[in-house]
Amino acid sequence: MISKILIANRGEIALRVLRACKELGIATVAVHSTADANAMHVRLADESVCIGPPPSRDSYLNIHQIVAACEITGADAVHPGYGFLSENAKFADILDAHGITFIGPTADHIRIMGDKITAKETAKSLGIPVVPGSAGEVLPENALEIAREIGFPVLIKATAGGGGRGMKVAKNEEELSEAVSTARSEALAAFGNDAVYMEKYLSKPRHIEVQVVGDGEGNAIHLGERDCSLQRRHQKVWEEANSPALNVEQRMKIGEICADAMRKLKYRGAGTIEFLYENGEFFFIEMNTRLQVEHPITEAITGIDLVHEQIRVASGGGLSVTQDEIVFSGHAIECRINAEDPRTFVPSPGTITHFHAPGGLGVRVDSGVYQGYKIPPYYDSLIGKLIVHGRTRVECMMRLRRVLDEFVIDGIKTTLPLFQDLINNQDIANGDYDIHWLENYLAKTAE
Ligand code: MV4
């Protein structure tokens, strides 16, 4: 049994986890840097511990300080949220050595999915369709032979990568050797590991990801997919569930493939299996072994609280539902509210002078800010998420337009005006977009 959870995070996700703990009757411990002494997650938790100065590496990423905070408060489990230590296998191992439950997958599963080559091999062996590409690492001397076999254009990716860093496209043989050497040196600089692999480059895919949860004993469910194609520089901006591109048969087919794979793997916890989707086909690219920012749209269409499920499976209590009991209902959209210029995405920290969140049926606002709150400059600029649910995509979009008009955040720049533009765009209305759409739109509409 888990009776006290330390939340090793800040901002809206710390509040999100706190809410789940309170609903389950579990005591909470917040940790915070000196810059976050006035943050909502500190106020709402039962106890709090200051774990260091503002820079993340000295506070939210400081494993020793977090373990010490567990020992001081008697917390028997840690929820890592997303980002920070959420996919750090060493952190999971250290907690385990201290007899503290990590609310997440096993350290081994985190490691397998953290290395993009072993992740892909594992996915393939579990029956998940993968992007055609090299079997493992590509060395400069073998690159041409492998690329000819795959067929141009090809994409060189860092084994230790993810999130798009260290990727290079080669359109033809002439571009190949430079693409490989640049990718290798960028990978070394970014991750301390120069290993790269090669894939067929898909030119106009959508990014579609499947939510899964496993109990670690061979039971697993899928909760449908999310379409996260609308992003800029690998930062998601707008996500929807279901994907406007899929029908119910496609949804259930890819969902069942993923759930089945997680059963075979005996996966424990929440996870997301990421695909590129092009011409009716799915291609695995990565798996994230954590709760994701955009999980609320899945909660909206299933009615299932994913943090409750994470806590249940971490404490050996099993999943609360079987696959047959899951009912998909309606459509949900999430808009990420960042403290940034809505066009340049330059961060805009500072004091929120007025704050009014919208309400009404089908509206959820997950945020960690309040009127008078001063956004510190040290962390991610995500300050909140607007999640709107409707019975159909059209109803959801109409509701989103109404809700965007109600939302007031003054004193800083936010991405809200961008959503005012997107909601009136015909491609968005039609659900007709791929992973390049938003960057093209921003370039086209820039003054
Ligand atoms: C790709 C791809 C095209 N073909 N792989 C970018 C981040 C990393 N998670 C995988 N990424 C991509 N992998 C092949 N074989 C295009 C991207 C990509 C992308 C993927 C998802 C969402 C946005 C993206 C933006 C640019 C490139």
Tab-separated table of C-alpha atoms and ligand atoms in Angstrom, residues 131 155 157 162-165 167 199-203 205 207 228-229 231 234 274 276 285-286 435-436 439, ligand 1:
chain	number	residue	atom	x	y	z
A	131	VAL	CA	9.633	2.330	-39.879
A	155	LEU	CA	16.801	9.927	-42.055
A	157	LYS	CA	18.792	9.537	-36.033
A	162	GLY	CA	14.424	11.513	-29.129
A	163	GLY	CA	12.611	14.782	-29.487
A	164	GLY	CA	14.221	15.412	-32.862
A	165	ARG	CA	17.732	16.377	-31.779
A	167	MET	CA	18.320	14.095	-36.917
A	199	GLU	CA	15.292	4.987	-41.372
A	200	LYS	CA	13.254	5.578	-44.497
A	201	TYR	CA	12.288	9.283	-44.350
A	202	LEU	CA	8.523	9.797	-44.333
A	203	SER	CA	7.829	13.190	-45.877
A	205	PRO	CA	3.236	11.928	-41.862
A	207	HIS	CA	2.162	12.055	-35.392
A	228	CYS	CA	-0.147	15.457	-31.932
A	229	SER	CA	0.822	16.573	-35.424
A	231	GLN	CA	3.805	21.154	-33.221
A	234	HIS	CA	9.246	19.410	-31.627
A	274	GLU	CA	4.460	6.971	-30.825
A	276	LEU	CA	4.198	8.224	-37.731
A	285	ILE	CA	9.184	5.589	-33.844
A	286	GLU	CA	9.513	5.722	-30.025
A	435	ILE	CA	3.583	17.320	-38.779
A	436	HIS	CA	4.791	20.199	-40.979
A	439	GLU	CA	5.490	25.552	-39.132
B	1	MV4	C1	10.810	10.748	-38.465
B	1	MV4	C2	10.283	11.633	-39.433
B	1	MV4	C3	10.184	11.185	-40.733
B	1	MV4	N1	10.595	9.939	-41.056
B	1	MV4	N2	11.196	9.506	-38.845
B	1	MV4	C4	11.023	13.881	-34.891
B	1	MV4	C5	11.191	13.645	-33.440
B	1	MV4	C6	11.311	12.205	-33.223
B	1	MV4	N3	10.477	11.821	-32.130
B	1	MV4	C7	10.930	11.563	-34.505
B	1	MV4	N4	10.791	12.603	-35.469
B	1	MV4	C8	10.581	12.333	-36.779
B	1	MV4	N5	10.931	11.096	-37.183
B	1	MV4	C9	11.093	9.133	-40.107
B	1	MV4	N6	11.509	7.902	-40.452
B	1	MV4	C10	9.879	12.913	-39.015
B	1	MV4	C11	10.032	13.272	-37.685
B	1	MV4	C12	9.548	14.580	-37.337
B	1	MV4	C13	8.456	14.760	-36.486
B	1	MV4	C14	7.823	13.688	-35.859
B	1	MV4	C15	6.758	13.877	-35.022
B	1	MV4	C16	6.278	15.149	-34.774
B	1	MV4	C17	6.890	16.213	-35.369
B	1	MV4	C18	7.981	16.047	-36.217
B	1	MV4	C19	8.579	17.154	-36.826
B	1	MV4	C20	9.649	16.970	-37.657
B	1	MV4	C21	10.141	15.688	-37.909
